[in-house]
Amino acid sequence: MENEDMKPEDAVLGAQTGSKAASGGSALVELNASTAVDAMRKGELRAEDYANALLTRANSLQSLNAFRTLSPDEVREDARSADKVRASGAKLGLLHGLPLPVKDSVNTKSLPTSNGTRALRDFKPKEDAEVVKRLLSQGAIVMGKSNLQELSYGWTSSNDTFGSVRNPYDQACVPGGSSGGSAAAVAARMAPLAIAEDTLGSIRIPASCCGLAGLRPTFGRYPGAGIMSLTQNKFDQVGPLARSVADLALFDAAVTGETAATASVTLSGVRIGIAPDYFYSGLDPEVERVAEAAIRKLKDAGAVIVQANIPEVVKLASEIAFTIITYETVPAISEFLANEKTGLTFEEMFSQVSESMQGVFKSLSLVPNRPSAEVYEAALLNRRNLKQAIASYFSDQQIAALAFPTLMTPPPRIEQESDVVIRGENVPLGVALVRNIAVGTCASLASLILPAGVTAGGLPVGMEFDALPGEDRNLLSLGYALENALGPIQRPAI
């Protein structure tokens, strides 16, 4: 029987001394990626033992529906190969032996990439996505493909074809989307680090809903080749979900090659902007309570909180993003299907899309409801103005980051697919989940999500910290101090 009181360092010691993997399995799954990789690189933990612990955990929590495909035999074989590489004395990568769940919109040649839709359920790409290639070159292992919203077109990870992903904090609630499977896997200790992807919140919303750290990097920081995009080189950005800033920084170093340490900085004197008139208006009372407490913690840690209303054009972010995405989605998906030689046209794929998702596409992205070219061009102009306004806002206020609650609401229940109730009023789900995060998408900001606390009902609430484009490593350095000031939140009781 596993010892639930065993500390992570005890599990590493057990592996080092050759004890049975099962004796430390419960503690092994609590290790963050940085600690696990360090132990495997040093030979204190066998990659095979670590993989077995994660696979056992994943098998015990199938009710969450976090994975669409999981091939334990292949994972174990890759882990044994990692142990042999270490025994040979060869140079080891930054992610040596680390199993990674991969969102099922990111191509993997070893496993099908369904993009959450029936027509592609058996599609096996000829090549890994470029970001996967880089991670594998650093010693990572593809653990499996994580479940997601169909075609990444939504924020709940409810999927009529492959089933809904469930939130580890409350299985009646959504984990956020569209990268909900990756988030559920990391929050539930099936893996410490996972690949997600964000067009309009699909890293940040699941991070907030599942009590995780997440990074949507500056647009273009990580390669997008081999990923089904919803826009044409504008918004779609792959990124990590983890349980610590250190693991986000490890992922970033593995992908970019920027291995200089992201040393923690003090919050003393750091100017952090807040815009109460917009990002903090209309919040669920519990989200408001947690967010206000988070700002107090940052202030107590020495941060200078700068209150300043945002420019009016920034308040158009959601409208701008929706217009661009709904105008470009069909051509973007069509381009992917052709380039990846799937053998399918958009129309052929769409004929097998679930009825509910067909309705979404018809209401937003198909003629006659697709935005007109004139409306689209106006959105592009507004986006340029928004990016300039945000840059001026940061400069005028001399802030390092803009801070706000990621979502207006705690994680909704799975059946709440259209509206949520906030302060007695029905609020469209898209507004409640997207209003705050749309600015980061439109302005190509570097966006860090950190867990800030939980509601009275035990559901996570996240805070987003946005920095100017290109400031990713500085934001991660600041992230250590922000993480320390906010403190940990309770893990899911699952």
Coordinates of C-alpha atoms in Angstrom, one line a residue:
M1 CA 0.0 0.0 0.0
E2 CA 1.3 3.5 -0.9
N3 CA 2.4 5.7 1.9
E4 CA 0.4 9.0 1.4
D5 CA 2.6 10.8 4.0
M6 CA 5.8 10.1 2.1
K7 CA 7.7 13.3 1.1
P8 CA 8.9 13.8 -2.5
E9 CA 12.5 13.6 -1.4
D10 CA 11.8 10.2 0.2
A11 CA 10.5 8.9 -3.1
V12 CA 13.7 10.0 -4.9
L13 CA 15.8 8.4 -2.2
G14 CA 13.7 5.2 -2.5
A15 CA 14.4 5.0 -6.2
Q16 CA 18.1 5.8 -5.6
T17 CA 18.4 2.9 -3.1
G18 CA 16.5 0.5 -5.4
S19 CA 13.3 0.1 -3.4
K20 CA 10.1 -0.8 -5.3
A21 CA 8.7 2.0 -7.4
A22 CA 5.3 1.5 -5.8
S23 CA 6.6 2.5 -2.4
G24 CA 7.2 6.0 -3.6
G25 CA 4.6 6.3 -6.3
S26 CA 2.3 8.6 -4.4
A27 CA 5.2 11.0 -3.7
L28 CA 6.7 10.7 -7.2
V29 CA 3.6 12.2 -8.7
E30 CA 3.9 15.2 -6.5
L31 CA 7.3 16.1 -7.9
N32 CA 7.5 19.1 -10.1
A33 CA 9.2 18.7 -13.5
S34 CA 12.4 20.4 -12.5
T35 CA 12.9 18.2 -9.4
A36 CA 12.1 15.0 -11.3
V37 CA 14.4 15.8 -14.2
D38 CA 17.2 16.7 -11.9
A39 CA 16.8 13.4 -10.0
M40 CA 16.7 11.4 -13.3
R41 CA 19.7 13.2 -14.7
K42 CA 21.7 12.5 -11.5
G43 CA 20.6 8.8 -11.4
E44 CA 18.7 9.3 -8.2
L45 CA 15.4 8.3 -9.9
R46 CA 14.9 5.9 -12.8
A47 CA 12.9 7.3 -15.7
E48 CA 11.0 4.0 -15.9
D49 CA 10.0 4.2 -12.2
Y50 CA 8.9 7.8 -12.7
A51 CA 6.9 6.9 -15.8
N52 CA 5.2 4.0 -14.1
A53 CA 4.1 6.3 -11.2
L54 CA 2.5 8.8 -13.6
L55 CA 0.9 6.1 -15.7
T56 CA -0.6 4.4 -12.6
R57 CA -2.0 7.8 -11.5
A58 CA -3.5 8.4 -14.9
N59 CA -5.0 5.0 -15.0
S60 CA -6.6 5.6 -11.6
L61 CA -8.2 8.9 -12.7
Q62 CA -9.7 7.9 -16.1
S63 CA -13.0 9.5 -14.9
L64 CA -11.5 12.9 -15.6
N65 CA -11.2 12.0 -19.3
A66 CA -8.0 14.0 -19.5
F67 CA -6.4 11.8 -22.2
R68 CA -7.7 10.9 -25.6
T69 CA -4.9 8.5 -26.4
L70 CA -2.5 7.0 -23.9
S71 CA 0.0 4.3 -24.8
P72 CA 1.6 3.0 -21.6
D73 CA 3.8 0.4 -23.3
E74 CA 5.4 3.0 -25.5
V75 CA 5.9 5.4 -22.6
R76 CA 7.6 2.7 -20.6
E77 CA 9.8 1.7 -23.5
D78 CA 10.9 5.4 -24.1
A79 CA 11.6 5.7 -20.3
R80 CA 13.8 2.6 -20.4
S81 CA 15.6 4.1 -23.4
A82 CA 16.2 7.3 -21.4
D83 CA 17.7 5.2 -18.5
K84 CA 20.0 3.5 -21.0
V85 CA 21.1 6.8 -22.5
R86 CA 22.0 8.0 -19.0
A87 CA 23.9 4.8 -18.2
S88 CA 25.9 5.2 -21.4
G89 CA 27.3 8.5 -20.2
A90 CA 25.8 10.5 -23.2
K91 CA 24.9 14.1 -22.8
L92 CA 21.4 14.5 -21.3
G93 CA 18.8 17.0 -22.3
L94 CA 17.0 19.6 -20.1
L95 CA 13.9 17.4 -20.0
H96 CA 15.6 14.0 -19.7
G97 CA 13.0 11.2 -19.1
L98 CA 10.1 13.6 -18.6
P99 CA 6.7 12.3 -19.9
L100 CA 4.7 15.2 -21.4
P101 CA 0.9 15.2 -22.2
V102 CA 0.5 16.8 -25.6
K103 CA -2.7 18.7 -26.5
D104 CA -4.4 16.7 -29.3
S105 CA -4.2 19.7 -31.7
V106 CA -0.4 19.5 -31.7
N107 CA 1.0 17.0 -34.2
T108 CA 2.8 13.9 -33.0
K109 CA 3.9 11.2 -35.5
S110 CA 3.8 8.5 -32.8
L111 CA 0.2 9.0 -31.9
P112 CA -2.9 10.2 -33.9
T113 CA -3.7 13.9 -33.8
S114 CA -7.5 14.2 -33.8
N115 CA -8.0 17.9 -33.0
G116 CA -10.9 16.6 -31.0
T117 CA -13.0 15.8 -34.1
R118 CA -14.3 12.5 -35.6
A119 CA -12.9 12.8 -39.1
L120 CA -9.3 13.1 -37.8
R121 CA -9.5 10.6 -35.0
D122 CA -7.0 8.2 -36.9
F123 CA -4.9 11.0 -38.6
K124 CA -1.2 10.2 -38.0
P125 CA 1.0 13.1 -39.0
K126 CA 4.2 12.3 -40.9
E127 CA 6.1 14.7 -38.7
D128 CA 6.0 16.0 -35.1
A129 CA 5.1 19.6 -34.6
E130 CA 8.2 21.7 -34.4
V131 CA 7.7 22.4 -30.7
V132 CA 7.4 18.7 -30.0
K133 CA 10.7 18.1 -32.0
R134 CA 12.5 20.6 -29.8
L135 CA 11.1 19.1 -26.6
L136 CA 12.0 15.5 -27.6
S137 CA 15.5 16.7 -28.6
Q138 CA 15.9 17.7 -24.9
G139 CA 14.9 14.2 -23.7
A140 CA 11.2 14.6 -23.2
I141 CA 8.8 11.7 -23.8
V142 CA 5.3 11.9 -25.4
M143 CA 3.1 10.6 -22.6
G144 CA -0.1 10.8 -24.6
K145 CA -2.5 13.1 -26.3
S146 CA -4.7 15.2 -24.1
N147 CA -8.4 15.7 -24.7
L148 CA -9.8 19.1 -25.8
Q149 CA -12.7 21.0 -27.1
E150 CA -13.6 19.9 -30.6
L151 CA -11.4 21.8 -33.1
S152 CA -10.2 23.9 -30.1
Y153 CA -13.3 26.0 -30.7
G154 CA -14.4 26.8 -27.2
W155 CA -13.5 27.3 -23.6
T156 CA -15.0 24.4 -21.6
S157 CA -13.4 21.2 -23.1
S158 CA -16.8 19.7 -23.4
N159 CA -16.6 17.3 -26.4
D160 CA -19.6 15.5 -27.9
T161 CA -17.3 13.1 -29.8
F162 CA -14.7 12.1 -27.2
G163 CA -16.5 13.1 -24.0
S164 CA -16.1 16.1 -21.7
V165 CA -13.0 16.7 -19.6
R166 CA -13.7 17.1 -15.9
N167 CA -12.1 19.5 -13.4
P168 CA -10.0 17.7 -10.7
Y169 CA -11.3 20.2 -8.1
D170 CA -14.9 19.3 -8.8
Q171 CA -15.8 16.8 -11.5
A172 CA -19.2 18.6 -12.0
C173 CA -17.2 21.6 -13.3
V174 CA -15.4 22.3 -16.5
P175 CA -11.5 22.4 -16.5
G176 CA -11.5 25.3 -18.9
G177 CA -10.6 25.0 -22.6
S178 CA -9.8 24.3 -25.1
S179 CA -6.7 22.7 -23.5
G180 CA -8.7 21.2 -20.6
G181 CA -7.1 17.7 -20.9
S182 CA -3.6 19.1 -20.4
A183 CA -4.7 21.1 -17.4
A184 CA -6.6 18.3 -15.8
A185 CA -3.6 16.0 -16.2
V186 CA -1.2 18.4 -14.5
A187 CA -3.6 19.4 -11.7
A188 CA -4.5 15.8 -10.9
R189 CA -0.8 14.8 -10.7
M190 CA -0.8 12.6 -13.9
A191 CA 2.2 14.7 -15.1
P192 CA 3.9 17.9 -13.8
L193 CA 4.1 19.7 -17.1
A194 CA 2.0 19.6 -20.3
I195 CA 1.8 21.1 -23.8
A196 CA -1.2 23.4 -24.3
E197 CA -2.1 25.9 -27.0
D198 CA -3.8 29.3 -26.8
T199 CA -5.7 31.3 -29.4
L200 CA -8.1 33.2 -27.2
G201 CA -7.5 31.8 -23.7
S202 CA -6.9 28.1 -24.2
I203 CA -3.8 28.1 -21.9
R204 CA -4.9 30.8 -19.5
I205 CA -8.5 29.7 -18.9
P206 CA -7.6 26.1 -18.0
A207 CA -4.7 27.3 -15.8
S208 CA -7.1 29.5 -13.9
C209 CA -9.8 26.8 -13.7
C210 CA -7.4 24.1 -12.5
G211 CA -5.2 26.1 -10.1
L212 CA -2.1 26.0 -12.3
A213 CA 0.7 28.1 -13.6
G214 CA 0.5 28.8 -17.3
L215 CA 2.4 30.8 -19.9
R216 CA 1.1 32.1 -23.1
P217 CA 4.4 33.5 -24.5
T218 CA 4.8 36.4 -26.8
F219 CA 3.2 35.5 -30.1
G220 CA 5.8 33.7 -32.2
R221 CA 8.2 32.9 -29.4
Y222 CA 7.5 29.2 -29.9
P223 CA 7.1 27.7 -33.4
G224 CA 3.6 27.0 -34.7
A225 CA 4.4 24.5 -37.4
G226 CA 2.3 21.3 -37.1
I227 CA -0.5 22.8 -35.1
M228 CA -4.1 23.4 -36.4
S229 CA -4.5 27.2 -36.1
L230 CA -7.7 29.1 -35.9
T231 CA -6.1 32.3 -37.4
Q232 CA -3.7 33.0 -40.1
N233 CA -0.5 33.8 -38.2
K234 CA -2.0 36.2 -35.7
F235 CA -3.1 34.6 -32.4
D236 CA -2.4 30.9 -32.1
Q237 CA 0.4 30.2 -29.6
V238 CA 1.6 26.9 -28.1
G239 CA 2.7 27.0 -24.4
P240 CA 3.1 25.1 -21.1
L241 CA 0.9 24.3 -18.2
A242 CA 2.6 23.4 -14.9
R243 CA 2.4 23.6 -11.1
S244 CA 5.3 26.0 -10.7
V245 CA 7.0 29.0 -12.4
A246 CA 10.2 27.0 -12.4
D247 CA 8.7 24.4 -14.7
L248 CA 7.4 27.0 -17.0
A249 CA 10.9 28.5 -17.2
L250 CA 12.3 25.0 -17.8
F251 CA 9.9 24.5 -20.7
D252 CA 10.8 27.9 -22.1
A253 CA 14.5 27.1 -22.0
A254 CA 14.0 23.7 -23.7
V255 CA 12.0 25.3 -26.6
T256 CA 14.0 28.5 -27.1
G257 CA 17.5 27.5 -26.1
E258 CA 17.7 30.4 -23.7
T259 CA 19.2 28.6 -20.8
A260 CA 20.4 31.5 -18.7
A261 CA 18.9 31.2 -15.3
T262 CA 15.6 33.1 -14.7
A263 CA 16.7 34.3 -11.2
S264 CA 14.0 35.4 -8.9
V265 CA 13.7 39.1 -8.3
T266 CA 12.2 40.9 -5.4
L267 CA 8.9 42.6 -5.6
S268 CA 10.2 45.6 -3.7
G269 CA 9.5 48.7 -5.9
V270 CA 8.1 46.7 -8.8
R271 CA 5.3 48.7 -10.4
I272 CA 2.3 46.5 -11.2
G273 CA -0.7 48.1 -12.9
I274 CA -4.3 47.4 -12.3
A275 CA -7.4 48.9 -14.1
P276 CA -10.3 48.6 -11.7
D277 CA -12.7 50.3 -14.2
Y278 CA -12.5 47.3 -16.6
F279 CA -10.7 44.2 -15.4
Y280 CA -12.2 44.3 -11.9
S281 CA -15.8 45.3 -12.8
G282 CA -18.7 42.9 -12.8
L283 CA -16.8 40.0 -11.1
D284 CA -18.3 37.1 -9.3
P285 CA -18.1 38.1 -5.6
E286 CA -15.8 35.2 -4.8
V287 CA -13.4 36.0 -7.7
E288 CA -13.4 39.6 -6.5
R289 CA -12.6 38.6 -2.9
V290 CA -9.6 36.4 -4.0
A291 CA -8.4 39.0 -6.5
E292 CA -8.4 41.8 -3.9
A293 CA -6.6 39.6 -1.4
A294 CA -4.0 38.8 -4.1
I295 CA -3.3 42.4 -4.8
R296 CA -2.9 43.0 -1.0
K297 CA -0.4 40.2 -0.9
L298 CA 1.6 41.8 -3.7
K299 CA 1.5 45.1 -2.0
D300 CA 2.6 43.6 1.3
A301 CA 5.5 42.0 -0.5
G302 CA 6.7 45.5 -1.6
A303 CA 5.1 45.9 -5.0
V304 CA 3.9 49.3 -6.0
I305 CA 0.3 49.0 -7.2
V306 CA -0.5 51.6 -9.9
Q307 CA -4.2 52.2 -10.6
A308 CA -4.9 53.7 -14.0
N309 CA -7.8 53.3 -16.3
I310 CA -7.0 51.6 -19.6
P311 CA -7.5 53.3 -23.0
E312 CA -11.0 52.9 -24.5
V313 CA -9.7 51.0 -27.5
V314 CA -8.4 48.3 -25.2
K315 CA -12.0 47.6 -24.1
L316 CA -12.7 46.5 -27.7
A317 CA -10.3 43.5 -27.4
S318 CA -13.0 40.8 -27.2
E319 CA -14.8 42.2 -30.2
I320 CA -11.6 42.5 -32.2
A321 CA -10.5 39.0 -31.3
F322 CA -13.8 37.4 -32.1
T323 CA -14.0 39.2 -35.4
I324 CA -10.6 38.1 -36.6
I325 CA -10.9 34.6 -35.4
T326 CA -14.4 34.0 -36.9
Y327 CA -13.3 35.5 -40.2
E328 CA -10.1 33.5 -40.4
T329 CA -11.0 30.1 -38.9
V330 CA -12.3 28.3 -42.0
P331 CA -9.3 29.3 -44.3
A332 CA -6.9 28.5 -41.4
I333 CA -8.2 25.0 -40.9
S334 CA -8.5 24.4 -44.6
E335 CA -4.8 25.3 -45.0
F336 CA -3.8 22.9 -42.2
L337 CA -5.8 20.1 -43.7
A338 CA -4.1 20.6 -47.1
N339 CA -0.6 21.2 -45.8
E340 CA -0.6 18.2 -43.6
K341 CA -2.0 16.0 -46.4
T342 CA -4.9 14.7 -44.3
G343 CA -6.8 13.8 -47.4
L344 CA -9.7 15.9 -46.3
T345 CA -11.2 19.2 -47.4
F346 CA -12.8 21.4 -44.8
E347 CA -16.3 20.4 -46.1
E348 CA -15.5 16.7 -45.7
M349 CA -14.2 17.2 -42.2
F350 CA -17.0 19.4 -41.2
S351 CA -19.6 16.9 -42.4
Q352 CA -18.5 14.7 -39.4
V353 CA -18.3 17.4 -36.8
S354 CA -20.7 17.0 -33.9
E355 CA -24.1 18.6 -34.3
S356 CA -23.4 21.1 -31.4
M357 CA -20.1 22.3 -32.9
Q358 CA -21.6 22.5 -36.4
G359 CA -24.1 24.9 -34.9
V360 CA -21.3 27.0 -33.4
F361 CA -19.5 27.2 -36.7
K362 CA -22.6 28.1 -38.6
S363 CA -23.5 30.9 -36.2
L364 CA -20.0 32.4 -36.2
S365 CA -17.7 31.4 -39.0
L366 CA -19.8 30.3 -42.0
V367 CA -21.6 32.5 -44.5
P368 CA -23.9 34.3 -44.0
N369 CA -22.9 34.8 -40.3
R370 CA -19.1 35.1 -41.0
P371 CA -18.0 38.7 -40.5
S372 CA -17.8 40.8 -43.7
A373 CA -14.5 41.8 -45.2
E374 CA -15.2 45.4 -44.2
V375 CA -15.8 44.5 -40.5
Y376 CA -12.7 42.3 -40.6
E377 CA -10.5 45.1 -42.0
A378 CA -11.9 47.5 -39.3
A379 CA -11.0 44.9 -36.6
L380 CA -7.4 44.7 -38.0
L381 CA -7.1 48.5 -37.8
N382 CA -8.5 48.5 -34.2
R383 CA -6.0 45.8 -33.3
R384 CA -3.1 48.0 -34.5
N385 CA -4.5 50.9 -32.4
L386 CA -4.9 48.6 -29.4
K387 CA -1.3 47.4 -29.6
Q388 CA -0.1 51.0 -29.7
A389 CA -2.3 52.0 -26.8
I390 CA -1.2 49.1 -24.6
A391 CA 2.5 50.0 -25.3
S392 CA 1.8 53.6 -24.4
Y393 CA -0.1 52.5 -21.2
F394 CA 2.9 50.5 -20.0
S395 CA 5.3 53.4 -20.8
D396 CA 3.1 56.1 -19.2
Q397 CA 2.5 54.2 -16.0
Q398 CA 6.1 52.7 -16.0
I399 CA 4.7 49.3 -15.1
A400 CA 6.4 45.9 -15.4
A401 CA 3.2 44.0 -15.6
L402 CA -0.6 44.5 -15.8
A403 CA -2.5 42.3 -13.2
F404 CA -6.1 41.1 -13.2
P405 CA -8.2 38.1 -12.4
T406 CA -8.1 35.8 -15.4
L407 CA -11.8 35.1 -15.4
M408 CA -14.9 36.9 -14.2
T409 CA -16.3 33.7 -12.7
P410 CA -15.1 30.5 -11.0
P411 CA -15.1 27.4 -13.2
P412 CA -18.6 26.9 -14.5
R413 CA -20.5 23.7 -14.1
I414 CA -20.4 21.4 -17.2
E415 CA -24.0 22.0 -18.1
Q416 CA -23.5 25.8 -18.1
E417 CA -22.6 26.1 -21.8
S418 CA -24.3 29.4 -22.6
D419 CA -24.6 31.7 -19.6
V420 CA -23.3 31.9 -16.0
V421 CA -25.0 33.8 -13.2
I422 CA -22.9 36.6 -11.7
R423 CA -24.5 38.8 -9.0
G424 CA -28.0 37.6 -10.0
E425 CA -27.5 38.5 -13.7
N426 CA -27.1 36.1 -16.7
V427 CA -23.7 36.8 -18.3
P428 CA -22.8 35.1 -21.6
L429 CA -20.1 32.4 -21.0
G430 CA -17.9 33.9 -23.6
V431 CA -17.9 37.2 -21.9
A432 CA -17.3 35.8 -18.4
L433 CA -14.3 33.7 -19.6
V434 CA -12.8 35.9 -22.3
R435 CA -13.3 39.6 -21.5
N436 CA -10.1 39.9 -19.4
I437 CA -7.8 37.6 -21.4
A438 CA -8.6 39.1 -24.8
V439 CA -6.2 42.0 -24.4
G440 CA -3.2 39.6 -24.2
T441 CA -4.3 37.8 -27.4
C442 CA -4.9 41.0 -29.4
A443 CA -1.7 42.8 -28.2
S444 CA 0.6 39.6 -28.5
L445 CA 1.6 40.1 -24.8
A446 CA 3.6 37.7 -22.7
S447 CA 1.0 36.3 -20.2
L448 CA 1.6 34.5 -17.0
I449 CA -1.2 32.8 -15.0
L450 CA -0.7 32.0 -11.3
P451 CA -3.2 30.5 -8.9
A452 CA -4.3 33.1 -6.4
G453 CA -6.7 31.3 -4.1
V454 CA -9.9 29.3 -4.0
T455 CA -13.5 30.2 -3.6
A456 CA -15.5 29.3 -0.5
G457 CA -16.6 26.2 -2.5
G458 CA -13.0 25.2 -3.1
L459 CA -12.7 26.2 -6.8
P460 CA -9.5 27.8 -8.0
V461 CA -9.2 31.5 -9.0
G462 CA -6.2 32.6 -11.1
M463 CA -4.5 35.9 -11.6
E464 CA -3.0 36.9 -15.0
F465 CA 0.1 39.1 -15.3
D466 CA 0.8 40.5 -18.7
A467 CA 4.0 42.0 -19.9
L468 CA 5.0 43.6 -23.2
P469 CA 6.0 41.4 -26.1
G470 CA 9.5 40.0 -25.8
E471 CA 9.6 40.3 -22.0
D472 CA 9.0 36.6 -21.4
R473 CA 12.1 35.8 -19.5
N474 CA 11.8 38.9 -17.4
L475 CA 8.2 38.0 -16.7
L476 CA 9.2 34.5 -15.6
S477 CA 11.8 36.0 -13.3
L478 CA 9.2 38.2 -11.8
G479 CA 6.9 35.2 -11.6
Y480 CA 9.0 33.6 -8.9
A481 CA 8.4 36.5 -6.6
L482 CA 4.7 36.8 -7.6
E483 CA 4.3 33.0 -6.9
N484 CA 6.0 33.3 -3.5
A485 CA 3.9 36.3 -2.5
L486 CA 0.6 34.7 -3.5
G487 CA 1.5 31.4 -1.8
P488 CA 0.3 27.9 -2.7
I489 CA -3.3 26.9 -3.0
Q490 CA -4.8 23.6 -1.8
R491 CA -4.4 20.7 -4.3
P492 CA -7.5 18.9 -5.6
A493 CA -8.8 16.3 -3.2
I494 CA -8.8 13.5 -5.8

